[in-house]
CSV table of C-alpha atoms in Angstrom, one decimal:
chain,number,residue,atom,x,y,z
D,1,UNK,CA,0.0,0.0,0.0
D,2,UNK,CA,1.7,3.7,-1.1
D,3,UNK,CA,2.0,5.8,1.6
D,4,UNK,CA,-0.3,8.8,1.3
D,5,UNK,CA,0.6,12.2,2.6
D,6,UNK,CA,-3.1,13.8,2.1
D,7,UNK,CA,-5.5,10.7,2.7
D,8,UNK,CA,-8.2,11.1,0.5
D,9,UNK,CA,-11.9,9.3,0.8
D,10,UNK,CA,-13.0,7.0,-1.1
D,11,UNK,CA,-9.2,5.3,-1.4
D,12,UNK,CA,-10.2,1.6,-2.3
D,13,UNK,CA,-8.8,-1.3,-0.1
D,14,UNK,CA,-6.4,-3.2,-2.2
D,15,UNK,CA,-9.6,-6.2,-1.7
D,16,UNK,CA,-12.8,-4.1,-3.0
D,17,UNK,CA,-13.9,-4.0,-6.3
D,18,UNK,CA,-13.2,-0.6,-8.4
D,19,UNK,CA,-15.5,0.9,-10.5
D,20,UNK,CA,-14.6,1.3,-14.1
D,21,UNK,CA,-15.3,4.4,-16.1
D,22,UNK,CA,-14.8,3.8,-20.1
D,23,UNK,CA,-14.5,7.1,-21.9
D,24,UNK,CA,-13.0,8.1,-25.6
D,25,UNK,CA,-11.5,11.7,-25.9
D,26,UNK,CA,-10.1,13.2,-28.5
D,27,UNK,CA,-6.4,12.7,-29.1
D,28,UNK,CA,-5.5,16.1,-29.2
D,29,UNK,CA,-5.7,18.9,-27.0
D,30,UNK,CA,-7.7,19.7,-25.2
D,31,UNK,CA,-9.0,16.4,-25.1
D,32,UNK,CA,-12.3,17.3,-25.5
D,33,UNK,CA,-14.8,13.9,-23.9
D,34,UNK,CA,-16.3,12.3,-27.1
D,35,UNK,CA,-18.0,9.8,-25.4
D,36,UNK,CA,-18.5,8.3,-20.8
D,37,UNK,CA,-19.9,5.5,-19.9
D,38,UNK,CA,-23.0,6.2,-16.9
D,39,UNK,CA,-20.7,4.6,-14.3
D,40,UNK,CA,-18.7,7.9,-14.2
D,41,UNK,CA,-21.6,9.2,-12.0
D,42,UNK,CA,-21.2,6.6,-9.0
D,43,UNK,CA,-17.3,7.2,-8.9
D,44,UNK,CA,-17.4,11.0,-9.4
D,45,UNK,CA,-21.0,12.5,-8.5
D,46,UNK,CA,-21.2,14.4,-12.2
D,47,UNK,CA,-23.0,12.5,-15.2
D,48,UNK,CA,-21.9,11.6,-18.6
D,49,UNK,CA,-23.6,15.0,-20.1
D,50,UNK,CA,-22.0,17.1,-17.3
D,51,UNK,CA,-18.6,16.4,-18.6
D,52,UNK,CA,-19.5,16.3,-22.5
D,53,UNK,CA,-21.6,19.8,-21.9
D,54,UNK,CA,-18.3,21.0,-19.9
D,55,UNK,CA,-15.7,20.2,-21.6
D,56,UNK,CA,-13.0,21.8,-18.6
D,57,UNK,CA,-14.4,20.2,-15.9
D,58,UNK,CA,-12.6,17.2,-15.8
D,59,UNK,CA,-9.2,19.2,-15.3
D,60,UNK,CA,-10.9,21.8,-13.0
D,61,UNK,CA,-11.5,18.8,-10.3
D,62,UNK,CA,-8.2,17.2,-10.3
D,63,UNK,CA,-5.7,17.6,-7.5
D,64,UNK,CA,-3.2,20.8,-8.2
D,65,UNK,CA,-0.5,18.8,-7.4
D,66,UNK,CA,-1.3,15.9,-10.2
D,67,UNK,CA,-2.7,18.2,-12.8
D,68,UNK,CA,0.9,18.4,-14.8
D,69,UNK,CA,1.1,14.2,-14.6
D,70,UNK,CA,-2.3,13.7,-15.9
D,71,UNK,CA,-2.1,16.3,-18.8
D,72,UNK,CA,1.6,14.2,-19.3
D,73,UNK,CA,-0.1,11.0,-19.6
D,74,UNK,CA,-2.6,12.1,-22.6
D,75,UNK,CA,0.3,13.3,-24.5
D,76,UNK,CA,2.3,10.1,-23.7
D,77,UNK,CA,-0.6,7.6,-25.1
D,78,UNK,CA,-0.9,10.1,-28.3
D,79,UNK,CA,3.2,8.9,-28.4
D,80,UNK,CA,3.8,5.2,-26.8
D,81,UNK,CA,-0.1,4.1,-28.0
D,82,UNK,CA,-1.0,3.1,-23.8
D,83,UNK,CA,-0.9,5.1,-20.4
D,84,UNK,CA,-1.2,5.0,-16.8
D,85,UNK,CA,-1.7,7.6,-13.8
D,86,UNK,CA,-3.1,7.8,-10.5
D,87,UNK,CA,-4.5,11.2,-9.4
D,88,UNK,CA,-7.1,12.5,-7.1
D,89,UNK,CA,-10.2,14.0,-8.1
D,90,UNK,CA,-12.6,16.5,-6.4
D,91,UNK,CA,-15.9,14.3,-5.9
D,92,UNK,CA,-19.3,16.6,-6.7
D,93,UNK,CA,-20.1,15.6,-3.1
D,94,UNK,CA,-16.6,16.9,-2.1
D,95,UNK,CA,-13.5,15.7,-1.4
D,96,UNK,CA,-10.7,14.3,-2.9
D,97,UNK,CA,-11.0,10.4,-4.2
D,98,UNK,CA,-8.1,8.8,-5.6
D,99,UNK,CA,-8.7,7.3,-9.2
D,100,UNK,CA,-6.1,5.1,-11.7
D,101,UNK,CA,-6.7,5.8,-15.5
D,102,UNK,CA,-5.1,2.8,-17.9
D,103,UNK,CA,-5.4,4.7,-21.3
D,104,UNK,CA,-5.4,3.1,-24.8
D,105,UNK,CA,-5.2,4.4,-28.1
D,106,UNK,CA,-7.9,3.3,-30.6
């Protein structure tokens, strides 16, 4: 388990299932949301036309500190073809929860 400086809630145990968001963006910036999948509402409070009506508020909600790795791993699967980044993420509720994007270029 990584040691976290700033718990956040809503960490999953290394045992519970995790929810699974699938998404398609565009490939360039400012990777506009083509396209989430309704689970995106149980993990992060906003619905799929939230995001695609707001194209900003994706990056608005993550953590200040991981904003410049996340932005880094869009660019890097437009490069190497796959991804990977943990962040946190401002809940609509409020409150930071940590999330894990795998990215895949199609």
């Amino acid at each position: 388990m990584k040691q976290v400086d700033n718990p956040c809630v809503g960490e999953p145990q290394p045992t519970e299932p995790r929810p699974v968001v699938e998404y398609e963006m565009e490939p360039v910036y400012p990777y506009r949301p083509r396209r989430i999948s309704p689970a995106t509402f149980d993990l992060t409070g906003f619905t799929p036309e939230e995001y695609l009506d707001n194209p900003t508020l994706f990056a608005v909600r993550l953590h200040p500190d991981d904003l410049a790795r996340v932005m880094s791993m869009y660019r890097e699967v437009t490069q190497a073809g796959t991804a990977t980044a943990e962040y946190r993420f401002m809940h609509k509720a409020g409150g930071y929860r940590w999330m894990r994007d795998e990215l895949r270029l199609v």
